């Protein structure tokens, strides 16, 4: 797995050089599959909806402005996803999505199914179609690899389907047609046709307005002078500055004052490296790092082994030289050692962030390349900011993922845990972080006061 985590990432939109292979943000080679007696769209670009009240507008904007798509669809309320399609892939207006149909009513499903000309691969996590996991694959080996990359590195699947000849454990073979219900689900909408419909409605409304205006013209003339006087009074009132609450700047962004994510990871791994993991009579369990202002707070937990273990042995084993952790006893059978790392560079509020939907697509594609499962939660929004949490588990040193993570400005870390008890005591890492987006300042609002930008670069690399 280590060699895969170091593979050169694909084009992310963050300045990463592209490899010569298909990207998620473009048409697939084959974009249609026949199942249950009809043609379905596959190979769509799936995105999370940021504002459910504007899901259609987001989908159209992505198709028209970001990826030069020709079609879009929005999944029903509750899934908060939309997708973009392309004519070059064979997609057509009115064509339903196969992934949406298979995922209807299913939260965690992964499957690879024989279809005409090859195989169809799909993965649904928490009801959402995973990025790059809605694909047609002509080659059997490619289909097995695509399935294993996700299935072999993630658990918790309610349904796992694969042909028996693939010999994947705890999977069963079913016909793709049996997973498709009577309802086809959302269908692709032509971006141009949607625009033409809006223009037609606009023309009809304008025509109706002209007729109505002609009928009301005489009354308008009578009231024109009266309305002009009202407008004069309104403008005069607006120019008067009344005492009261003035516009206030937005609250500090969630990344302000937090350690740069890449520096947090480096500091955490360095500090955990100082911990000996060998205390007579005590068994190490986990060591975790969490942010505490500009420093990394580290806590190591351990359980008593045997009846003659002494708490005094902990300090004698751990406190050496400049390493002087604070020892506490949550209970008679448990102990904890805590210490802090060196101060790190903190992020300033005036940091330019990327849209969370773009970051989510980037991370999903890069972690798939690294053969590592990435769990992303639904975005949380306030008036000024959007934040999304992510988690991944790995047996690799977390610093192996820095080439991916450090390209996201404003990323913050919530916790990094080294679980010594997992994987036959060779250890397993759990990394938890968030990425954020600053919304445009509302009209009349005040921007936060910028700070002095550190040199040479806020997102520095060592």
Tab-separated table of C-alpha atoms in Angstrom:
chain	number	residue	atom	x	y	z
A	1	UNK	CA	0.000	0.000	0.000
A	2	UNK	CA	2.897	2.356	0.695
A	3	UNK	CA	3.833	2.622	-2.944
A	4	UNK	CA	0.268	3.613	-3.843
A	5	UNK	CA	0.163	6.400	-1.267
A	6	UNK	CA	3.222	7.925	-2.924
A	7	UNK	CA	1.866	7.755	-6.446
A	8	UNK	CA	1.691	11.035	-8.304
A	9	UNK	CA	-1.804	12.515	-7.813
A	10	UNK	CA	-4.102	13.293	-10.692
A	11	UNK	CA	-5.068	16.805	-11.755
A	12	UNK	CA	-6.943	18.233	-8.797
A	13	UNK	CA	-7.583	21.800	-9.746
A	14	UNK	CA	-5.043	22.794	-7.070
A	15	UNK	CA	-2.008	22.872	-9.351
A	16	UNK	CA	-1.220	19.141	-9.354
A	17	UNK	CA	0.208	17.781	-12.581
A	18	UNK	CA	-2.093	15.297	-14.299
A	19	UNK	CA	-1.427	11.667	-15.056
A	20	UNK	CA	-2.418	10.161	-18.384
A	21	UNK	CA	-5.616	8.525	-17.173
A	22	UNK	CA	-9.313	9.484	-16.991
A	23	UNK	CA	-10.252	12.250	-14.566
A	24	UNK	CA	-13.468	12.513	-12.572
A	25	UNK	CA	-14.099	16.003	-13.942
A	26	UNK	CA	-14.642	14.980	-17.532
A	27	UNK	CA	-16.579	12.574	-19.711
A	28	UNK	CA	-15.977	8.852	-19.299
A	29	UNK	CA	-15.018	6.708	-22.312
A	30	UNK	CA	-18.290	4.769	-22.048
A	31	UNK	CA	-21.120	6.582	-20.343
A	32	UNK	CA	-24.077	4.246	-20.862
A	33	UNK	CA	-25.027	0.758	-19.671
A	34	UNK	CA	-28.038	-1.362	-20.601
A	35	UNK	CA	-29.870	-2.984	-17.684
A	36	UNK	CA	-33.461	-3.957	-16.894
A	37	UNK	CA	-34.398	-3.399	-20.519
A	38	UNK	CA	-33.318	0.225	-20.824
A	39	UNK	CA	-30.292	2.453	-21.258
A	40	UNK	CA	-28.777	4.138	-18.193
A	41	UNK	CA	-26.247	6.917	-17.678
A	42	UNK	CA	-23.015	5.964	-15.882
A	43	UNK	CA	-19.690	7.726	-15.420
A	44	UNK	CA	-21.376	10.880	-14.111
A	45	UNK	CA	-19.521	13.472	-12.045
A	46	UNK	CA	-21.148	13.394	-8.600
A	47	UNK	CA	-21.047	16.351	-6.232
A	48	UNK	CA	-22.475	17.142	-2.798
A	49	UNK	CA	-25.101	19.882	-2.661
A	50	UNK	CA	-23.932	22.863	-0.613
A	51	UNK	CA	-27.306	24.607	-0.261
A	52	UNK	CA	-30.295	22.274	-0.592
A	53	UNK	CA	-32.554	25.212	-1.431
A	54	UNK	CA	-30.403	25.937	-4.492
A	55	UNK	CA	-29.532	22.391	-5.582
A	56	UNK	CA	-30.678	22.848	-9.196
A	57	UNK	CA	-28.834	26.150	-9.510
A	58	UNK	CA	-25.643	24.547	-8.164
A	59	UNK	CA	-25.924	21.646	-10.598
A	60	UNK	CA	-26.460	23.953	-13.588
A	61	UNK	CA	-23.590	26.213	-12.530
A	62	UNK	CA	-21.228	23.248	-12.218
A	63	UNK	CA	-22.257	21.916	-15.633
A	64	UNK	CA	-22.068	25.260	-17.422
A	65	UNK	CA	-19.118	26.962	-15.758
A	66	UNK	CA	-16.802	24.451	-14.086
A	67	UNK	CA	-16.636	21.217	-16.093
A	68	UNK	CA	-18.268	22.143	-19.425
A	69	UNK	CA	-21.004	19.575	-18.932
A	70	UNK	CA	-24.031	19.139	-21.179
A	71	UNK	CA	-26.504	17.630	-18.708
A	72	UNK	CA	-27.284	17.609	-15.012
A	73	UNK	CA	-29.595	15.857	-12.568
A	74	UNK	CA	-30.429	16.313	-8.891
A	75	UNK	CA	-31.163	13.384	-6.593
A	76	UNK	CA	-34.325	13.537	-4.451
A	77	UNK	CA	-34.384	15.369	-1.148
A	78	UNK	CA	-32.452	13.523	1.542
A	79	UNK	CA	-29.405	12.529	-0.516
A	80	UNK	CA	-28.177	16.075	-1.251
A	81	UNK	CA	-26.301	15.186	-4.430
A	82	UNK	CA	-26.275	16.237	-8.034
A	83	UNK	CA	-24.438	14.909	-11.078
A	84	UNK	CA	-23.119	16.227	-14.392
A	85	UNK	CA	-23.005	14.355	-17.718
A	86	UNK	CA	-21.566	14.834	-21.211
A	87	UNK	CA	-22.703	14.146	-24.765
A	88	UNK	CA	-19.247	12.807	-25.564
A	89	UNK	CA	-19.923	9.942	-23.146
A	90	UNK	CA	-23.226	9.080	-24.812
A	91	UNK	CA	-25.406	10.783	-22.219
A	92	UNK	CA	-28.785	12.112	-23.377
A	93	UNK	CA	-31.569	14.268	-21.994
A	94	UNK	CA	-34.134	12.159	-20.132
A	95	UNK	CA	-31.642	9.348	-19.442
A	96	UNK	CA	-31.810	8.084	-15.825
A	97	UNK	CA	-28.784	7.476	-13.614
A	98	UNK	CA	-27.937	3.834	-12.912
A	99	UNK	CA	-26.095	4.694	-9.687
A	100	UNK	CA	-29.081	6.645	-8.372
A	101	UNK	CA	-31.427	3.772	-9.221
A	102	UNK	CA	-29.219	1.160	-7.539
A	103	UNK	CA	-28.703	3.423	-4.520
A	104	UNK	CA	-32.404	4.117	-4.014
A	105	UNK	CA	-33.211	3.127	-0.430
A	106	UNK	CA	-29.708	1.730	0.188
A	107	UNK	CA	-27.183	3.449	2.456
A	108	UNK	CA	-23.977	1.410	2.129
A	109	UNK	CA	-23.616	-0.683	-1.007
A	110	UNK	CA	-20.693	-1.696	-3.174
A	111	UNK	CA	-20.918	-3.895	-6.235
A	112	UNK	CA	-19.417	-4.910	-9.544
A	113	UNK	CA	-21.788	-6.473	-12.076
A	114	UNK	CA	-21.348	-8.095	-15.495
A	115	UNK	CA	-23.025	-6.038	-18.226
A	116	UNK	CA	-22.889	-6.042	-22.011
A	117	UNK	CA	-19.281	-5.419	-23.050
A	118	UNK	CA	-17.767	-5.414	-19.567
A	119	UNK	CA	-18.608	-4.599	-15.958
A	120	UNK	CA	-20.402	-1.885	-14.016
A	121	UNK	CA	-18.864	-0.725	-10.708
A	122	UNK	CA	-20.762	1.347	-8.131
A	123	UNK	CA	-20.282	2.300	-4.465
A	124	UNK	CA	-22.822	4.044	-2.224
A	125	UNK	CA	-21.747	5.377	1.176
A	126	UNK	CA	-24.264	6.857	3.639
A	127	UNK	CA	-26.734	7.074	0.763
A	128	UNK	CA	-24.379	9.091	-1.474
A	129	UNK	CA	-22.698	7.892	-4.673
A	130	UNK	CA	-18.933	7.998	-4.105
A	131	UNK	CA	-16.848	10.043	-6.500
A	132	UNK	CA	-15.353	7.934	-9.342
A	133	UNK	CA	-17.427	4.924	-8.201
A	134	UNK	CA	-20.072	5.023	-10.942
A	135	UNK	CA	-18.140	3.489	-13.852
A	136	UNK	CA	-18.210	1.101	-16.780
A	137	UNK	CA	-15.054	-1.008	-17.084
A	138	UNK	CA	-14.416	-3.112	-20.150
A	139	UNK	CA	-11.568	-5.171	-18.694
A	140	UNK	CA	-12.151	-7.821	-16.010
A	141	UNK	CA	-8.882	-7.076	-14.256
A	142	UNK	CA	-9.677	-3.352	-14.111
A	143	UNK	CA	-13.105	-4.145	-12.675
A	144	UNK	CA	-11.626	-6.375	-9.962
A	145	UNK	CA	-9.018	-3.750	-9.087
A	146	UNK	CA	-11.569	-0.923	-8.888
A	147	UNK	CA	-13.772	-3.008	-6.594
A	148	UNK	CA	-10.905	-4.177	-4.386
A	149	UNK	CA	-9.449	-0.671	-4.030
A	150	UNK	CA	-12.586	0.409	-2.180
A	151	UNK	CA	-13.860	-2.862	-0.692
A	152	UNK	CA	-10.449	-3.951	0.552
A	153	UNK	CA	-9.787	-0.693	2.376
A	154	UNK	CA	-13.190	0.076	3.881
A	155	UNK	CA	-15.679	-1.831	5.977
A	156	UNK	CA	-19.232	-1.350	7.092
A	157	UNK	CA	-20.948	-2.325	3.837
A	158	UNK	CA	-24.550	-3.456	4.214
A	159	UNK	CA	-24.484	-5.009	0.743
A	160	UNK	CA	-21.439	-6.219	-1.204
A	161	UNK	CA	-21.954	-7.791	-4.641
A	162	UNK	CA	-19.425	-9.341	-7.007
A	163	UNK	CA	-19.317	-12.284	-9.429
A	164	UNK	CA	-18.405	-15.561	-7.721
A	165	UNK	CA	-15.476	-15.997	-10.089
A	166	UNK	CA	-13.875	-12.860	-8.564
A	167	UNK	CA	-13.610	-14.764	-5.237
A	168	UNK	CA	-13.971	-11.726	-2.971
A	169	UNK	CA	-14.788	-12.729	0.603
A	170	UNK	CA	-18.197	-11.913	2.087
A	171	UNK	CA	-19.704	-10.920	-1.254
A	172	UNK	CA	-22.523	-12.502	-3.195
A	173	UNK	CA	-23.434	-12.555	-6.854
A	174	UNK	CA	-26.750	-11.017	-7.885
A	175	UNK	CA	-28.154	-9.777	-11.168
A	176	UNK	CA	-27.922	-6.031	-11.624
A	177	UNK	CA	-31.530	-5.980	-12.851
A	178	UNK	CA	-32.742	-7.253	-9.461
A	179	UNK	CA	-31.439	-4.127	-7.711
A	180	UNK	CA	-33.328	-1.736	-9.966
A	181	UNK	CA	-36.820	-0.834	-8.842
A	182	UNK	CA	-39.786	0.186	-10.956
A	183	UNK	CA	-38.976	3.872	-10.566
A	184	UNK	CA	-36.071	5.126	-12.649
A	185	UNK	CA	-35.260	8.054	-10.366
A	186	UNK	CA	-33.891	11.428	-11.520
A	187	UNK	CA	-33.154	11.945	-15.210
A	188	UNK	CA	-30.599	14.055	-17.021
A	189	UNK	CA	-31.680	17.548	-18.046
A	190	UNK	CA	-30.119	19.326	-21.020
A	191	UNK	CA	-28.436	22.496	-19.783
A	192	UNK	CA	-29.260	24.322	-23.038
A	193	UNK	CA	-32.889	23.196	-23.034
A	194	UNK	CA	-33.290	24.332	-19.446
A	195	UNK	CA	-31.988	27.737	-20.442
A	196	UNK	CA	-34.269	27.856	-23.485
A	197	UNK	CA	-37.284	27.006	-21.317
A	198	UNK	CA	-36.443	29.821	-18.957
A	199	UNK	CA	-36.096	32.241	-21.859
A	200	UNK	CA	-39.458	31.137	-23.302
A	201	UNK	CA	-41.166	31.668	-19.966
A	202	UNK	CA	-39.486	35.049	-19.732
A	203	UNK	CA	-40.780	36.046	-23.174
A	204	UNK	CA	-44.325	35.022	-22.240
A	205	UNK	CA	-44.123	36.952	-19.017
A	206	UNK	CA	-42.813	40.010	-20.810
A	207	UNK	CA	-45.665	39.766	-23.318
A	208	UNK	CA	-48.206	39.547	-20.533
A	209	UNK	CA	-46.584	42.465	-18.801
A	210	UNK	CA	-46.829	44.589	-21.953
A	211	UNK	CA	-50.549	43.854	-22.283
A	212	UNK	CA	-51.113	44.591	-18.628
A	213	UNK	CA	-49.086	47.760	-18.868
A	214	UNK	CA	-51.189	49.010	-21.779
A	215	UNK	CA	-54.392	48.532	-19.786
A	216	UNK	CA	-52.939	50.278	-16.764
A	217	UNK	CA	-51.203	53.094	-18.634
A	218	UNK	CA	-53.882	55.705	-17.973
A	219	UNK	CA	-53.937	55.062	-14.230
A	220	UNK	CA	-50.166	55.149	-14.200
A	221	UNK	CA	-50.113	58.636	-15.667
A	222	UNK	CA	-52.444	59.835	-12.964
A	223	UNK	CA	-50.272	58.434	-10.202
A	224	UNK	CA	-46.876	59.215	-11.715
A	225	UNK	CA	-46.496	62.518	-9.931
A	226	UNK	CA	-47.590	60.992	-6.624
A	227	UNK	CA	-45.077	58.107	-6.910
A	228	UNK	CA	-42.269	60.516	-7.768
A	229	UNK	CA	-42.926	62.393	-4.558
A	230	UNK	CA	-42.865	59.136	-2.571
A	231	UNK	CA	-39.510	58.229	-4.143
A	232	UNK	CA	-38.073	61.620	-3.190
A	233	UNK	CA	-39.157	61.125	0.424
A	234	UNK	CA	-37.756	57.569	0.469
A	235	UNK	CA	-34.335	58.673	-0.783
A	236	UNK	CA	-34.249	61.472	1.735
A	237	UNK	CA	-35.022	59.047	4.551
A	238	UNK	CA	-32.291	56.628	3.413
A	239	UNK	CA	-29.678	59.374	3.584
A	240	UNK	CA	-30.366	59.998	7.280
A	241	UNK	CA	-28.011	58.069	9.597
A	242	UNK	CA	-30.045	56.802	12.525
A	243	UNK	CA	-28.472	55.735	15.834
A	244	UNK	CA	-28.528	52.028	16.494
A	245	UNK	CA	-26.693	48.805	15.761
A	246	UNK	CA	-24.184	49.169	12.944
A	247	UNK	CA	-22.934	46.488	10.580
A	248	UNK	CA	-20.505	44.190	12.341
A	249	UNK	CA	-17.675	42.136	10.864
A	250	UNK	CA	-18.234	38.372	10.594
A	251	UNK	CA	-16.997	36.126	13.401
A	252	UNK	CA	-13.447	34.784	13.100
A	253	UNK	CA	-13.218	31.979	10.530
A	254	UNK	CA	-12.815	28.428	11.870
A	255	UNK	CA	-9.205	28.247	10.677
A	256	UNK	CA	-8.051	31.504	12.334
A	257	UNK	CA	-5.424	30.833	14.994
A	258	UNK	CA	-5.288	27.107	14.190
A	259	UNK	CA	-2.055	25.332	13.333
A	260	UNK	CA	-1.449	24.823	9.616
A	261	UNK	CA	-2.647	21.261	8.914
A	262	UNK	CA	0.653	20.057	7.448
A	263	UNK	CA	2.613	21.458	10.407
A	264	UNK	CA	0.138	19.864	12.836
A	265	UNK	CA	0.668	16.432	11.272
A	266	UNK	CA	4.460	16.768	11.313
A	267	UNK	CA	4.487	17.968	14.921
A	268	UNK	CA	2.092	15.219	16.034
A	269	UNK	CA	4.128	12.408	14.487
A	270	UNK	CA	7.354	13.872	15.903
A	271	UNK	CA	5.866	14.082	19.410
A	272	UNK	CA	4.462	10.554	19.292
A	273	UNK	CA	7.935	9.429	18.242
A	274	UNK	CA	9.234	10.674	21.616
A	275	UNK	CA	6.922	8.297	23.488
A	276	UNK	CA	8.749	5.026	24.353
A	277	UNK	CA	5.675	2.697	24.297
A	278	UNK	CA	7.411	0.601	26.961
A	279	UNK	CA	6.376	0.979	30.597
A	280	UNK	CA	6.899	-2.005	32.887
A	281	UNK	CA	3.567	-3.424	34.017
A	282	UNK	CA	1.532	-1.137	31.747
A	283	UNK	CA	0.225	-1.806	28.227
A	284	UNK	CA	0.014	1.164	25.793
A	285	UNK	CA	-3.338	1.580	24.036
A	286	UNK	CA	-3.606	4.896	22.163
A	287	UNK	CA	-1.687	8.124	21.686
A	288	UNK	CA	-3.634	11.096	20.333
A	289	UNK	CA	-2.899	14.670	19.251
A	290	UNK	CA	-5.369	17.544	19.426
A	291	UNK	CA	-5.001	21.293	18.791
A	292	UNK	CA	-4.492	23.664	21.701
A	293	UNK	CA	-3.881	27.106	20.248
A	294	UNK	CA	-0.524	27.198	18.442
A	295	UNK	CA	0.687	23.899	19.949
A	296	UNK	CA	-0.163	20.220	19.651
A	297	UNK	CA	-1.493	18.610	22.830
A	298	UNK	CA	-0.538	14.916	23.118
A	299	UNK	CA	-2.072	12.293	25.410
A	300	UNK	CA	-0.931	8.675	25.757
A	301	UNK	CA	-3.238	6.146	27.423
A	302	UNK	CA	-2.227	2.829	28.972
A	303	UNK	CA	-3.829	-0.078	30.854
A	304	UNK	CA	-2.455	-1.917	33.863
A	305	UNK	CA	-1.008	-5.396	33.186
A	306	UNK	CA	-0.964	-7.785	36.109
A	307	UNK	CA	-1.573	-7.187	39.814
A	308	UNK	CA	1.862	-5.987	40.900
A	309	UNK	CA	2.178	-3.077	38.486
A	310	UNK	CA	3.104	0.148	40.243
A	311	UNK	CA	2.024	3.612	39.144
A	312	UNK	CA	5.468	4.862	40.150
A	313	UNK	CA	6.959	2.848	37.311
A	314	UNK	CA	5.238	5.106	34.773
A	315	UNK	CA	7.123	8.273	35.688
A	316	UNK	CA	10.384	6.382	36.078
A	317	UNK	CA	10.022	4.905	32.579
A	318	UNK	CA	8.800	8.011	30.742
A	319	UNK	CA	10.439	11.065	32.326
A	320	UNK	CA	13.877	11.320	30.819
A	321	UNK	CA	15.812	14.441	29.817
A	322	UNK	CA	13.569	17.160	28.371
A	323	UNK	CA	10.649	14.728	28.028
A	324	UNK	CA	8.632	15.348	31.193
A	325	UNK	CA	4.982	14.383	30.598
A	326	UNK	CA	2.300	14.947	33.232
A	327	UNK	CA	1.061	11.612	34.631
A	328	UNK	CA	-2.578	11.186	35.690
A	329	UNK	CA	-4.648	8.199	36.872
A	330	UNK	CA	-8.244	8.185	35.518
A	331	UNK	CA	-8.796	4.914	37.439
A	332	UNK	CA	-6.817	2.267	39.302
A	333	UNK	CA	-6.316	0.246	36.112
A	334	UNK	CA	-5.666	3.111	33.708
A	335	UNK	CA	-3.076	5.866	33.381
A	336	UNK	CA	-2.395	8.767	31.042
A	337	UNK	CA	0.664	10.787	30.097
A	338	UNK	CA	0.195	14.263	28.583
A	339	UNK	CA	2.590	16.783	27.069
A	340	UNK	CA	2.677	19.524	24.435
A	341	UNK	CA	4.759	20.006	21.339
A	342	UNK	CA	6.642	23.088	20.210
A	343	UNK	CA	4.640	26.164	19.085
A	344	UNK	CA	3.681	26.017	15.412
A	345	UNK	CA	2.707	28.571	12.802
A	346	UNK	CA	-0.956	29.596	13.040
A	347	UNK	CA	-3.241	30.585	10.163
A	348	UNK	CA	-4.597	34.115	9.786
A	349	UNK	CA	-8.260	34.963	9.091
A	350	UNK	CA	-7.693	36.579	5.663
A	351	UNK	CA	-6.965	33.269	3.944
A	352	UNK	CA	-8.433	32.545	0.515
A	353	UNK	CA	-10.229	29.194	0.568
A	354	UNK	CA	-11.590	26.923	-2.161
A	355	UNK	CA	-15.263	25.835	-2.488
A	356	UNK	CA	-15.886	22.803	-0.268
A	357	UNK	CA	-17.460	20.917	-3.189
A	358	UNK	CA	-14.252	21.318	-5.185
A	359	UNK	CA	-12.112	20.241	-2.226
A	360	UNK	CA	-14.349	17.209	-1.619
A	361	UNK	CA	-13.958	16.034	-5.224
A	362	UNK	CA	-10.208	16.594	-5.044
A	363	UNK	CA	-9.767	14.631	-1.812
A	364	UNK	CA	-12.027	11.791	-2.969
A	365	UNK	CA	-10.050	11.279	-6.176
A	366	UNK	CA	-6.635	11.576	-4.500
A	367	UNK	CA	-7.459	9.164	-1.668
A	368	UNK	CA	-8.843	6.673	-4.163
A	369	UNK	CA	-5.466	6.835	-5.919
A	370	UNK	CA	-3.820	6.192	-2.528
A	371	UNK	CA	-6.114	3.156	-1.985
A	372	UNK	CA	-7.313	4.678	1.272
A	373	UNK	CA	-10.924	5.035	2.358
A	374	UNK	CA	-11.965	8.626	3.075
A	375	UNK	CA	-15.162	9.353	5.026
A	376	UNK	CA	-16.647	12.825	4.509
A	377	UNK	CA	-19.594	14.121	6.532
A	378	UNK	CA	-22.310	16.489	5.341
A	379	UNK	CA	-21.289	20.148	5.243
A	380	UNK	CA	-22.258	22.420	8.143
A	381	UNK	CA	-23.134	26.005	7.216
A	382	UNK	CA	-23.388	29.331	9.000
A	383	UNK	CA	-24.104	32.762	7.573
A	384	UNK	CA	-20.433	33.265	6.753
A	385	UNK	CA	-18.692	29.868	6.527
A	386	UNK	CA	-19.109	26.279	5.296
A	387	UNK	CA	-17.217	23.458	7.037
A	388	UNK	CA	-16.921	19.765	6.183
A	389	UNK	CA	-15.265	17.077	8.318
A	390	UNK	CA	-13.289	14.113	7.020
A	391	UNK	CA	-11.720	10.999	8.544
A	392	UNK	CA	-9.364	8.341	7.244
A	393	UNK	CA	-7.583	5.321	8.731
A	394	UNK	CA	-4.198	4.080	7.613
A	395	UNK	CA	-1.259	1.933	8.664
A	396	UNK	CA	1.053	4.365	6.884
A	397	UNK	CA	2.808	7.303	8.475
A	398	UNK	CA	0.292	10.199	8.112
A	399	UNK	CA	3.074	12.324	6.621
A	400	UNK	CA	2.764	10.169	3.500
A	401	UNK	CA	-0.488	12.062	2.795
A	402	UNK	CA	0.978	15.566	3.104
A	403	UNK	CA	1.338	16.006	-0.694
A	404	UNK	CA	-2.466	15.677	-0.842
A	405	UNK	CA	-3.563	17.553	2.283
A	406	UNK	CA	-1.236	20.543	2.179
A	407	UNK	CA	-2.752	21.718	-1.120
A	408	UNK	CA	-6.008	22.648	0.672
A	409	UNK	CA	-5.741	26.153	2.206
A	410	UNK	CA	-7.486	26.657	5.532
A	411	UNK	CA	-7.596	22.954	6.407
A	412	UNK	CA	-7.715	22.320	10.157
A	413	UNK	CA	-7.008	19.198	12.183
A	414	UNK	CA	-9.329	17.940	14.935
A	415	UNK	CA	-7.451	14.873	16.100
A	416	UNK	CA	-4.834	12.309	15.118
A	417	UNK	CA	-4.857	9.003	16.998
A	418	UNK	CA	-2.295	6.207	16.921
A	419	UNK	CA	-4.059	3.027	18.066
A	420	UNK	CA	-1.370	0.671	19.286
A	421	UNK	CA	-3.802	-2.215	19.856
A	422	UNK	CA	-4.892	-2.496	16.218
A	423	UNK	CA	-3.390	-4.668	13.490
A	424	UNK	CA	-1.575	-7.096	15.822
A	425	UNK	CA	0.157	-4.292	17.705
A	426	UNK	CA	1.808	-2.785	14.635
A	427	UNK	CA	-0.486	0.205	15.058
A	428	UNK	CA	-3.105	2.031	13.050
A	429	UNK	CA	-3.614	5.784	12.517
A	430	UNK	CA	-6.925	7.667	12.574
A	431	UNK	CA	-6.757	11.181	11.103
A	432	UNK	CA	-9.647	13.624	11.611
A	433	UNK	CA	-9.751	17.071	10.028
A	434	UNK	CA	-11.943	19.696	8.381
A	435	UNK	CA	-11.864	21.914	5.314
A	436	UNK	CA	-13.670	25.210	5.106
A	437	UNK	CA	-15.035	27.806	2.710
A	438	UNK	CA	-15.624	31.495	3.370
A	439	UNK	CA	-18.917	32.704	1.910
A	440	UNK	CA	-19.119	36.091	0.157
A	441	UNK	CA	-19.659	38.953	2.613
A	442	UNK	CA	-23.387	39.929	2.596
A	443	UNK	CA	-24.251	43.322	1.165
A	444	UNK	CA	-23.618	45.969	3.793
A	445	UNK	CA	-21.374	43.661	5.809
A	446	UNK	CA	-17.867	44.461	7.018
A	447	UNK	CA	-14.858	42.318	6.242
A	448	UNK	CA	-12.759	40.981	9.074
A	449	UNK	CA	-9.632	42.991	9.748
A	450	UNK	CA	-6.700	41.255	8.050
A	451	UNK	CA	-3.552	40.436	9.948
A	452	UNK	CA	0.063	40.633	8.865
A	453	UNK	CA	0.832	37.770	6.542
A	454	UNK	CA	3.772	35.620	7.713
A	455	UNK	CA	6.746	35.152	5.471
A	456	UNK	CA	7.463	33.468	3.221
A	457	UNK	CA	4.213	31.515	2.910
A	458	UNK	CA	1.323	30.699	5.230
A	459	UNK	CA	1.131	27.179	3.826
A	460	UNK	CA	4.855	26.575	4.115
A	461	UNK	CA	6.447	23.209	3.505
A	462	UNK	CA	9.483	21.915	5.335
